Amino acid sequence: MVKLNRIYTRTGDAGTSGLVDGSRISKSAPLMAAIGDVDEANSVLGVVVVQMAAGAQRELLLRIQNELFDLGADLATPWGPEPGAHDLRVTEGQVERLEEAIDRANDDLDPLTSFVLPGGDPVAAALHVARAVVRRAERSMVAANEAAPLNPAALMYINRLSDLLFVLSRHVNKMATGDVLWVPGASR
């Protein structure tokens, strides 16, 4: 369990941050960028959640916020072929649950005939912002993985999460304003 008695530690004043195994890395390292982008994605999801009415989608996003903390812990724990017994890792089961949620939300949506513009209902627009931030986190994780291997399930998880947020935005818009579709060349 986490226990924080004091928020500042002064250990990062020289530009390094500690990993779960006690090692320290530069705050500018690709891994730290990935951890920061995952944290930002979680914060943006918090903004989405507070705008949503109670229901299954809100509960799903609250669960995902917890899983994003798991993802941060996973990233902060160096990957190896033999994970430690106490290592907190994203699992393929979590990826499968995202896929199931995507399929459920997508089942009652019409096929796309154009690209979707971020907008429509305020919650759908916020989901699009979250999707874009998650995509950035994915790019950061890929860069970090190129420097040192990450948990493959963590990379799958972040990829599926952006897909889920896209489908949820469409689902929210279906219940409200409908998709806002791109009209190529409309402003020429």
Tab-separated table of C-alpha atoms in Angstrom:
chain	number	residue	atom	x	y	z
A	1	MET	CA	0.000	0.000	0.000
A	2	VAL	CA	1.156	3.514	-0.732
A	3	LYS	CA	1.826	5.816	2.198
A	4	LEU	CA	2.859	9.418	1.569
A	5	ASN	CA	3.597	11.446	4.649
A	6	ARG	CA	5.492	14.142	2.816
A	7	ILE	CA	4.908	15.260	-0.767
A	8	TYR	CA	8.344	16.677	-1.523
A	9	THR	CA	11.446	14.538	-1.081
A	10	ARG	CA	14.125	16.672	-2.774
A	11	THR	CA	15.449	13.499	-4.446
A	12	GLY	CA	14.465	14.766	-7.893
A	13	ASP	CA	16.023	18.203	-7.579
A	14	ALA	CA	18.981	17.168	-9.741
A	15	GLY	CA	16.719	16.125	-12.603
A	16	THR	CA	16.380	12.417	-11.886
A	17	SER	CA	13.481	10.247	-10.849
A	18	GLY	CA	13.417	6.928	-9.044
A	19	LEU	CA	12.119	3.681	-10.502
A	20	VAL	CA	10.513	0.864	-8.525
A	21	ASP	CA	13.790	-1.093	-8.374
A	22	GLY	CA	15.569	1.880	-6.741
A	23	SER	CA	17.488	2.932	-9.839
A	24	ARG	CA	17.355	6.569	-10.957
A	25	ILE	CA	16.940	7.926	-14.471
A	26	SER	CA	16.848	11.371	-16.022
A	27	LYS	CA	13.467	13.066	-15.991
A	28	SER	CA	14.076	13.701	-19.704
A	29	ALA	CA	14.434	9.976	-20.507
A	30	PRO	CA	11.912	8.481	-22.946
A	31	LEU	CA	10.576	6.259	-20.161
A	32	MET	CA	9.819	9.264	-17.947
A	33	ALA	CA	8.079	10.965	-20.884
A	34	ALA	CA	5.908	7.866	-21.264
A	35	ILE	CA	5.092	7.759	-17.550
A	36	GLY	CA	4.204	11.462	-17.634
A	37	ASP	CA	2.014	11.071	-20.715
A	38	VAL	CA	0.137	8.166	-19.100
A	39	ASP	CA	-0.401	10.361	-16.029
A	40	GLU	CA	-1.719	13.157	-18.241
A	41	ALA	CA	-4.061	10.724	-20.003
A	42	ASN	CA	-5.393	9.643	-16.611
A	43	SER	CA	-5.968	13.280	-15.625
A	44	VAL	CA	-7.850	13.993	-18.848
A	45	LEU	CA	-9.990	10.912	-18.254
A	46	GLY	CA	-10.800	12.354	-14.824
A	47	VAL	CA	-12.163	15.456	-16.573
A	48	VAL	CA	-14.321	13.192	-18.762
A	49	VAL	CA	-15.597	11.172	-15.808
A	50	VAL	CA	-16.784	14.229	-13.856
A	51	GLN	CA	-18.869	15.290	-16.871
A	52	MET	CA	-20.588	11.915	-17.267
A	53	ALA	CA	-23.809	10.799	-15.707
A	54	ALA	CA	-23.708	7.697	-13.535
A	55	GLY	CA	-23.788	4.512	-15.542
A	56	ALA	CA	-21.809	1.682	-17.075
A	57	GLN	CA	-19.568	3.897	-19.206
A	58	ARG	CA	-18.634	6.072	-16.249
A	59	GLU	CA	-17.837	2.973	-14.169
A	60	LEU	CA	-15.745	1.615	-17.041
A	61	LEU	CA	-13.702	4.824	-17.194
A	62	LEU	CA	-13.213	4.832	-13.418
A	63	ARG	CA	-11.853	1.271	-13.673
A	64	ILE	CA	-9.571	2.394	-16.510
A	65	GLN	CA	-8.262	5.262	-14.382
A	66	ASN	CA	-7.160	2.684	-11.804
A	67	GLU	CA	-5.628	0.567	-14.559
A	68	LEU	CA	-3.683	3.603	-15.813
A	69	PHE	CA	-2.074	3.804	-12.362
A	70	ASP	CA	-1.221	0.107	-12.776
A	71	LEU	CA	0.261	0.989	-16.176
A	72	GLY	CA	2.376	3.732	-14.605
A	73	ALA	CA	3.667	1.262	-12.006
A	74	ASP	CA	4.380	-1.234	-14.782
A	75	LEU	CA	6.383	1.362	-16.720
A	76	ALA	CA	8.303	2.369	-13.582
A	77	THR	CA	9.359	-1.252	-13.005
A	78	PRO	CA	12.139	-2.316	-15.384
A	79	TRP	CA	10.981	-5.170	-17.629
A	80	GLY	CA	12.765	-8.499	-17.540
A	81	PRO	CA	12.142	-12.059	-18.644
A	82	GLU	CA	11.450	-13.081	-15.051
A	83	PRO	CA	9.097	-10.536	-13.450
A	84	GLY	CA	9.323	-10.241	-9.688
A	85	ALA	CA	6.592	-11.774	-7.595
A	86	HIS	CA	5.452	-8.330	-6.444
A	87	ASP	CA	5.758	-6.511	-9.785
A	88	LEU	CA	2.523	-4.821	-10.807
A	89	ARG	CA	2.097	-5.557	-14.502
A	90	VAL	CA	-0.627	-4.880	-17.030
A	91	THR	CA	-2.022	-8.224	-18.190
A	92	GLU	CA	-3.426	-9.562	-21.420
A	93	GLY	CA	-6.693	-10.057	-19.512
A	94	GLN	CA	-6.940	-6.286	-19.085
A	95	VAL	CA	-6.354	-5.872	-22.834
A	96	GLU	CA	-9.091	-8.417	-23.556
A	97	ARG	CA	-11.530	-6.524	-21.311
A	98	LEU	CA	-10.851	-3.362	-23.318
A	99	GLU	CA	-11.513	-5.284	-26.531
A	100	GLU	CA	-14.796	-6.592	-25.124
A	101	ALA	CA	-15.811	-3.052	-24.124
A	102	ILE	CA	-14.948	-1.796	-27.630
A	103	ASP	CA	-17.068	-4.531	-29.200
A	104	ARG	CA	-20.039	-3.833	-26.885
A	105	ALA	CA	-19.962	-0.083	-27.549
A	106	ASN	CA	-19.436	-0.542	-31.282
A	107	ASP	CA	-22.265	-3.093	-31.724
A	108	ASP	CA	-25.026	-0.494	-32.033
A	109	LEU	CA	-23.076	2.075	-34.076
A	110	ASP	CA	-23.523	2.589	-37.792
A	111	PRO	CA	-20.478	1.938	-39.976
A	112	LEU	CA	-18.419	5.037	-40.665
A	113	THR	CA	-18.768	6.723	-44.065
A	114	SER	CA	-16.254	9.473	-43.295
A	115	PHE	CA	-13.717	10.409	-40.641
A	116	VAL	CA	-15.200	11.750	-37.415
A	117	LEU	CA	-14.367	15.276	-36.291
A	118	PRO	CA	-13.740	15.735	-32.555
A	119	GLY	CA	-16.888	17.395	-31.281
A	120	GLY	CA	-20.600	16.985	-30.866
A	121	ASP	CA	-21.712	16.415	-27.300
A	122	PRO	CA	-19.366	17.962	-24.681
A	123	VAL	CA	-18.615	14.525	-23.193
A	124	ALA	CA	-17.863	13.128	-26.660
A	125	ALA	CA	-15.537	16.058	-27.345
A	126	ALA	CA	-13.753	15.437	-24.027
A	127	LEU	CA	-13.413	11.751	-24.938
A	128	HIS	CA	-11.731	12.820	-28.187
A	129	VAL	CA	-9.246	14.942	-26.225
A	130	ALA	CA	-8.556	11.950	-23.970
A	131	ARG	CA	-8.107	9.751	-27.065
A	132	ALA	CA	-5.535	12.159	-28.509
A	133	VAL	CA	-3.612	12.298	-25.219
A	134	VAL	CA	-3.656	8.486	-24.994
A	135	ARG	CA	-2.269	8.308	-28.549
A	136	ARG	CA	0.584	10.587	-27.449
A	137	ALA	CA	1.200	8.328	-24.456
A	138	GLU	CA	1.339	5.388	-26.849
A	139	ARG	CA	3.931	7.149	-29.019
A	140	SER	CA	5.982	7.884	-25.896
A	141	MET	CA	5.744	4.268	-24.793
A	142	VAL	CA	6.878	3.065	-28.213
A	143	ALA	CA	9.882	5.413	-28.001
A	144	ALA	CA	10.666	4.148	-24.495
A	145	ASN	CA	10.340	0.544	-25.712
A	146	GLU	CA	12.918	1.257	-28.407
A	147	ALA	CA	15.364	2.372	-25.701
A	148	ALA	CA	14.628	-0.501	-23.280
A	149	PRO	CA	11.972	-3.224	-23.580
A	150	LEU	CA	8.578	-2.713	-21.948
A	151	ASN	CA	5.863	-5.184	-21.061
A	152	PRO	CA	4.233	-6.113	-24.417
A	153	ALA	CA	0.790	-6.198	-22.757
A	154	ALA	CA	1.289	-2.586	-21.648
A	155	LEU	CA	1.834	-1.530	-25.267
A	156	MET	CA	-1.279	-3.446	-26.367
A	157	TYR	CA	-3.294	-1.904	-23.529
A	158	ILE	CA	-2.524	1.704	-24.444
A	159	ASN	CA	-3.285	1.011	-28.111
A	160	ARG	CA	-6.679	-0.512	-27.312
A	161	LEU	CA	-7.507	2.281	-24.892
A	162	SER	CA	-7.385	4.929	-27.603
A	163	ASP	CA	-9.647	2.730	-29.765
A	164	LEU	CA	-12.101	2.406	-26.891
A	165	LEU	CA	-12.192	6.157	-26.297
A	166	PHE	CA	-12.936	6.733	-29.991
A	167	VAL	CA	-15.821	4.244	-29.952
A	168	LEU	CA	-17.180	5.673	-26.677
A	169	SER	CA	-17.139	9.182	-28.179
A	170	ARG	CA	-19.198	7.902	-31.108
A	171	HIS	CA	-21.560	6.128	-28.716
A	172	VAL	CA	-22.067	9.310	-26.666
A	173	ASN	CA	-22.696	11.310	-29.841
A	174	LYS	CA	-25.193	8.726	-31.092
A	175	MET	CA	-27.241	9.327	-27.947
A	176	ALA	CA	-26.996	13.122	-28.378
A	177	THR	CA	-26.051	14.984	-31.550
A	178	GLY	CA	-24.767	12.254	-33.856
A	179	ASP	CA	-21.261	11.993	-35.262
A	180	VAL	CA	-19.719	15.166	-36.610
A	181	LEU	CA	-18.295	13.998	-39.926
A	182	TRP	CA	-15.426	15.363	-41.945
A	183	VAL	CA	-16.504	16.813	-45.292
A	184	PRO	CA	-13.379	16.796	-47.477
A	185	GLY	CA	-12.731	20.153	-49.117
A	186	ALA	CA	-15.855	21.746	-47.634
A	187	SER	CA	-14.144	25.048	-46.954
A	188	ARG	CA	-12.446	25.549	-50.334
